[in-house]
PDB file of C-alpha atoms in Angstrom:
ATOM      1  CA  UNK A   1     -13.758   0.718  -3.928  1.00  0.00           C
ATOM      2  CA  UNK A   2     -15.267  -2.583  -5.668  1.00  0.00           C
ATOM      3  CA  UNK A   3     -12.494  -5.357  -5.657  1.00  0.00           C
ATOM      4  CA  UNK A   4     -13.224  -4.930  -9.493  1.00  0.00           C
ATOM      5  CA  UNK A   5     -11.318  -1.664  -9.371  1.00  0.00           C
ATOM      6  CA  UNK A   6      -8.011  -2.929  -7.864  1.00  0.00           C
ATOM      7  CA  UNK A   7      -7.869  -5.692 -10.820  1.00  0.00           C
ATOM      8  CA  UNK A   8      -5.347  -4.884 -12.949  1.00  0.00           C
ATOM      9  CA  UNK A   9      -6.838  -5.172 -16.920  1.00  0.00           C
ATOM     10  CA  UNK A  10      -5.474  -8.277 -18.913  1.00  0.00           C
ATOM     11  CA  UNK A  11      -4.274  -5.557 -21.630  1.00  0.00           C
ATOM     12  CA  UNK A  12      -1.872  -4.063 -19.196  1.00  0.00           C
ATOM     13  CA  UNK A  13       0.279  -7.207 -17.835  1.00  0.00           C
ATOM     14  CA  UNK A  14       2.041  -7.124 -20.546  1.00  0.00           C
ATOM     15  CA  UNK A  15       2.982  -3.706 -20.137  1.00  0.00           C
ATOM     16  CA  UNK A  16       4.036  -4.692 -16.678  1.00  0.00           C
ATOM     17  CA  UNK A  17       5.749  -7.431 -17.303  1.00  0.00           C
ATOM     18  CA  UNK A  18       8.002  -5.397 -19.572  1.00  0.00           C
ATOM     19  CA  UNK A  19       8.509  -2.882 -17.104  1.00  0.00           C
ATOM     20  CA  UNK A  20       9.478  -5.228 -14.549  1.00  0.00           C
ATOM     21  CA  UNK A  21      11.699  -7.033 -17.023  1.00  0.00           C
ATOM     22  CA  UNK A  22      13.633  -4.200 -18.622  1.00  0.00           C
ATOM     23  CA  UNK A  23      14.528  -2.842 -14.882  1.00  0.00           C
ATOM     24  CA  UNK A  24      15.727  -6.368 -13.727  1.00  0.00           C
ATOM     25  CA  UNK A  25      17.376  -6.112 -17.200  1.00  0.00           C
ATOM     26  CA  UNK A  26      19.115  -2.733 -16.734  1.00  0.00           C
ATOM     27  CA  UNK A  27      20.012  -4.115 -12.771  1.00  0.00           C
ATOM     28  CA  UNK A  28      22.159  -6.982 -13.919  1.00  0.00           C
ATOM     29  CA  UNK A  29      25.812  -6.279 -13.501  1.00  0.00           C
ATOM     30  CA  UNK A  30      27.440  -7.418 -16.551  1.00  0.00           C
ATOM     31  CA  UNK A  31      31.615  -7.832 -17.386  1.00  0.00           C
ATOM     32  CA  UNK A  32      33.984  -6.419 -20.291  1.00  0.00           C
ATOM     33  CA  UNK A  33      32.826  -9.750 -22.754  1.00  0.00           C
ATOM     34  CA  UNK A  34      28.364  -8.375 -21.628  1.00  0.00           C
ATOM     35  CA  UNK A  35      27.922 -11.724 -19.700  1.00  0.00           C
ATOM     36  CA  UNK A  36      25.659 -11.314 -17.038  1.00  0.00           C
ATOM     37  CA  UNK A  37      27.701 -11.498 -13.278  1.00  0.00           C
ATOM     38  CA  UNK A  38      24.733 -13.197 -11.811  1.00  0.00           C
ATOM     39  CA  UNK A  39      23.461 -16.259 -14.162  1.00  0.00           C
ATOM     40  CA  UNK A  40      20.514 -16.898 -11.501  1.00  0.00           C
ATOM     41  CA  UNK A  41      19.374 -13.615 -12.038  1.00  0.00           C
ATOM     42  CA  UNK A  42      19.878 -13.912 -16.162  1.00  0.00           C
ATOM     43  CA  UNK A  43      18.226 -17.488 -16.013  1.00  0.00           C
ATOM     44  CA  UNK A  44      15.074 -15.797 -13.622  1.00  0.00           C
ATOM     45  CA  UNK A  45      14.819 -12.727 -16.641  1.00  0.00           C
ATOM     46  CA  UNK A  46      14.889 -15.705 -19.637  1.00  0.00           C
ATOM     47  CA  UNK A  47      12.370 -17.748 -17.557  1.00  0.00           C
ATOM     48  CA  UNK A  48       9.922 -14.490 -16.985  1.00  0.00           C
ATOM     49  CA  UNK A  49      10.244 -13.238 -20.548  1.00  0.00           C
ATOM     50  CA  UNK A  50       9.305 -17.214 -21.303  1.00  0.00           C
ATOM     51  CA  UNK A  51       6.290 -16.827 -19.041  1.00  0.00           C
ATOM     52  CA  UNK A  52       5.329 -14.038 -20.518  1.00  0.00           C
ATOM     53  CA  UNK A  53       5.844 -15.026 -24.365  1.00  0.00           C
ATOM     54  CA  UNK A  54       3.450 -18.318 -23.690  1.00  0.00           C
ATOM     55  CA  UNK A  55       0.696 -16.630 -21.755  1.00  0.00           C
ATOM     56  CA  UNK A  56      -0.402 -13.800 -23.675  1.00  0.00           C
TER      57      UNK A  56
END
C-alpha cells in the first residue's frame, strides 16, 4: 500500500476527534453534584475539544 492510503482524510478527524472525546467523556468518574473526580482529565477533554474547535 501507497503511504497515501494509510492517511487518514481531513473530513474524518473530526469524526475522530469526537469519538475519542465522547469515550474520554463517558470514562470520567464523576460525584453526586456531576463534577468530574479527575480535573486533569476534565481540563485535557476542554483543551482537546479547544483544539479541535480552532483547527477545523
Amino acid at each position: 500500500m501507497s503511504d497515501e492510503a494509510h492517511r487518514v482524510a481531513l473530513e474524518d478527524w473530526d469524526l475522530l476527534f469526537e469519538a475519542v472525546l465522547t469515550r474520554l467523556r463517558d470514562t470520567v468518574a464523576r460525584d453526586a453534584d456531576g463534577q468530574a473526580l479527575s480535573p486533569v482529565l476534565q481540563e485535557c477533554l476542554d483543551t482537546l475539544e479547544q483544539l479541535r474547535q480552532s483547527h477545523p
